[in-house]
Amino acid sequence: KKKKKKKKKKKKLLLYLFYVREQLRQVSLTNLQNFDVLPRDIQAQLLLERDPHGNIQMSQIPIENLFIMICEKRLANKKSYKGKLRAQGHFFGYDGRSCYPTNFDAQYCYSLGLVAALLVNFRCNGYMTRVYDLEKDVLEWK
């Protein structure tokens, strides 16, 4: 009985997604292509579940998994890439995606990204970037 209900709900969702895709196709192919990049679960979250005020529940959308999926697809299309991406997502919640970064955030992420890029460039596997002495001036970070 539960399986039947779940199957019926899934069928209804697929019909709704088909309808939305058709509407997007008629309005703009670019919008349709952007929508099609998203996995079905994220498409469904954008279309169906809203909070009491009618807003999309952004904290329920696993954006970190979307980024990983996009990276996997891009790497799969690169002929020069022979490795296998083994990414691990981390959920930061609604607050992690709703405000502008501070200067500290920008400097910190830049530092982590710079070291990560160097590790990739020199083909170093199994390493993790770290920045410490963060209480000091940016030029003194290690």
GROMACS .gro file of C-alpha atoms in nm:
model
  142
    1LYS     CA    1   0.000   0.000   0.000
    2LYS     CA    2   0.284   0.238   0.088
    3LYS     CA    3   0.470   0.148  -0.233
    4LYS     CA    4   0.160   0.219  -0.441
    5LYS     CA    5   0.121   0.560  -0.278
    6LYS     CA    6   0.487   0.639  -0.335
    7LYS     CA    7   0.470   0.525  -0.698
    8LYS     CA    8   0.158   0.736  -0.757
    9LYS     CA    9   0.325   1.041  -0.600
   10LYS     CA   10   0.635   0.989  -0.817
   11LYS     CA   11   0.421   0.959  -1.132
   12LYS     CA   12   0.234   1.278  -1.042
   13LEU     CA   13   0.566   1.457  -0.988
   14LEU     CA   14   0.701   1.338  -1.324
   15LEU     CA   15   0.387   1.462  -1.500
   16TYR     CA   16   0.423   1.798  -1.325
   17LEU     CA   17   0.792   1.820  -1.421
   18PHE     CA   18   0.699   1.740  -1.781
   19TYR     CA   19   0.438   2.018  -1.775
   20VAL     CA   20   0.687   2.270  -1.629
   21ARG     CA   21   0.952   2.174  -1.885
   22GLU     CA   22   0.700   2.229  -2.165
   23GLN     CA   23   0.611   2.572  -2.026
   24LEU     CA   24   0.979   2.665  -2.000
   25ARG     CA   25   1.044   2.544  -2.355
   26GLN     CA   26   0.773   2.775  -2.485
   27VAL     CA   27   0.905   3.073  -2.288
   28SER     CA   28   1.282   3.034  -2.321
   29LEU     CA   29   1.514   2.752  -2.421
   30THR     CA   30   1.782   2.902  -2.198
   31ASN     CA   31   1.555   2.871  -1.894
   32LEU     CA   32   1.474   2.513  -1.990
   33GLN     CA   33   1.844   2.427  -2.027
   34ASN     CA   34   1.919   2.582  -1.687
   35PHE     CA   35   1.633   2.386  -1.530
   36ASP     CA   36   1.750   2.062  -1.694
   37VAL     CA   37   2.095   2.094  -1.536
   38LEU     CA   38   1.934   2.041  -1.196
   39PRO     CA   39   1.878   1.688  -1.063
   40ARG     CA   40   1.514   1.581  -1.031
   41ASP     CA   41   1.507   1.612  -0.652
   42ILE     CA   42   1.617   1.976  -0.670
   43GLN     CA   43   1.370   2.047  -0.952
   44ALA     CA   44   1.096   1.902  -0.735
   45GLN     CA   45   1.199   2.111  -0.435
   46LEU     CA   46   1.188   2.426  -0.646
   47LEU     CA   47   0.842   2.343  -0.774
   48LEU     CA   48   0.653   2.178  -0.493
   49GLU     CA   49   0.743   2.240  -0.132
   50ARG     CA   50   0.708   2.597  -0.007
   51ASP     CA   51   0.708   2.750   0.338
   52PRO     CA   52   0.388   2.904   0.481
   53HIS     CA   53   0.476   3.236   0.313
   54GLY     CA   54   0.513   3.077  -0.032
   55ASN     CA   55   0.894   3.090  -0.039
   56ILE     CA   56   1.119   2.812  -0.164
   57GLN     CA   57   1.275   2.630   0.130
   58MET     CA   58   1.638   2.689   0.032
   59SER     CA   59   1.775   2.512   0.337
   60GLN     CA   60   1.610   2.191   0.212
   61ILE     CA   61   1.789   2.200  -0.124
   62PRO     CA   62   2.122   2.009  -0.117
   63ILE     CA   63   2.326   2.269  -0.309
   64GLU     CA   64   2.652   2.100  -0.207
   65ASN     CA   65   2.545   1.784  -0.393
   66LEU     CA   66   2.457   1.992  -0.697
   67PHE     CA   67   2.807   2.142  -0.706
   68ILE     CA   68   2.963   1.797  -0.678
   69MET     CA   69   2.741   1.664  -0.959
   70ILE     CA   70   2.831   1.956  -1.187
   71CYS     CA   71   3.203   1.905  -1.118
   72GLU     CA   72   3.171   1.532  -1.192
   73LYS     CA   73   3.000   1.603  -1.524
   74ARG     CA   74   3.256   1.863  -1.625
   75LEU     CA   75   3.547   1.637  -1.539
   76ALA     CA   76   3.386   1.345  -1.726
   77ASN     CA   77   3.369   1.563  -2.037
   78LYS     CA   78   3.738   1.661  -2.011
   79LYS     CA   79   3.947   1.425  -2.220
   80SER     CA   80   4.264   1.528  -2.036
   81TYR     CA   81   4.123   1.427  -1.694
   82LYS     CA   82   4.193   1.062  -1.614
   83GLY     CA   83   4.118   1.058  -1.240
   84LYS     CA   84   3.802   0.999  -1.040
   85LEU     CA   85   3.648   1.270  -0.827
   86ARG     CA   86   3.568   1.155  -0.476
   87ALA     CA   87   3.408   1.460  -0.322
   88GLN     CA   88   3.242   1.488   0.013
   89GLY     CA   89   2.974   1.752   0.054
   90HIS     CA   90   2.904   1.948   0.368
   91PHE     CA   91   2.569   2.105   0.452
   92PHE     CA   92   2.600   2.461   0.582
   93GLY     CA   93   2.229   2.529   0.615
   94TYR     CA   94   2.036   2.833   0.509
   95ASP     CA   95   2.271   3.083   0.675
   96GLY     CA   96   2.565   2.955   0.475
   97ARG     CA   97   2.405   3.068   0.151
   98SER     CA   98   2.209   3.377   0.242
   99CYS     CA   99   2.455   3.654   0.323
  100TYR     CA  100   2.745   3.831   0.158
  101PRO     CA  101   3.088   3.710   0.268
  102THR     CA  102   3.293   3.928   0.498
  103ASN     CA  103   3.648   4.031   0.408
  104PHE     CA  104   3.767   3.760   0.648
  105ASP     CA  105   3.555   3.500   0.466
  106ALA     CA  106   3.695   3.608   0.130
  107GLN     CA  107   4.059   3.605   0.245
  108TYR     CA  108   4.018   3.273   0.425
  109CYS     CA  109   3.853   3.100   0.129
  110TYR     CA  110   4.105   3.251  -0.112
  111SER     CA  111   4.389   3.113   0.101
  112LEU     CA  112   4.234   2.766   0.118
  113GLY     CA  113   4.160   2.770  -0.255
  114LEU     CA  114   4.511   2.882  -0.347
  115VAL     CA  115   4.668   2.594  -0.156
  116ALA     CA  116   4.411   2.350  -0.297
  117ALA     CA  117   4.492   2.467  -0.651
  118LEU     CA  118   4.863   2.415  -0.587
  119LEU     CA  119   4.797   2.064  -0.456
  120VAL     CA  120   4.596   1.982  -0.769
  121ASN     CA  121   4.860   2.138  -0.994
  122PHE     CA  122   5.135   1.924  -0.841
  123ARG     CA  123   4.913   1.614  -0.844
  124CYS     CA  124   4.911   1.573  -0.466
  125ASN     CA  125   4.636   1.341  -0.344
  126GLY     CA  126   4.506   1.284   0.008
  127TYR     CA  127   4.596   1.629   0.143
  128MET     CA  128   4.378   1.886   0.313
  129THR     CA  129   4.441   2.259   0.316
  130ARG     CA  130   4.470   2.443   0.643
  131VAL     CA  131   4.517   2.805   0.744
  132TYR     CA  132   4.608   2.899   1.098
  133ASP     CA  133   4.714   3.203   1.304
  134LEU     CA  134   4.387   3.355   1.186
  135GLU     CA  135   4.385   3.603   1.475
  136LYS     CA  136   4.684   3.777   1.313
  137ASP     CA  137   4.695   4.001   1.008
  138VAL     CA  138   4.625   3.823   0.677
  139LEU     CA  139   4.988   3.861   0.569
  140GLU     CA  140   5.094   3.665   0.880
  141TRP     CA  141   4.860   3.368   0.826
  142LYS     CA  142   5.029   3.033   0.787
   0.00000   0.00000   0.00000
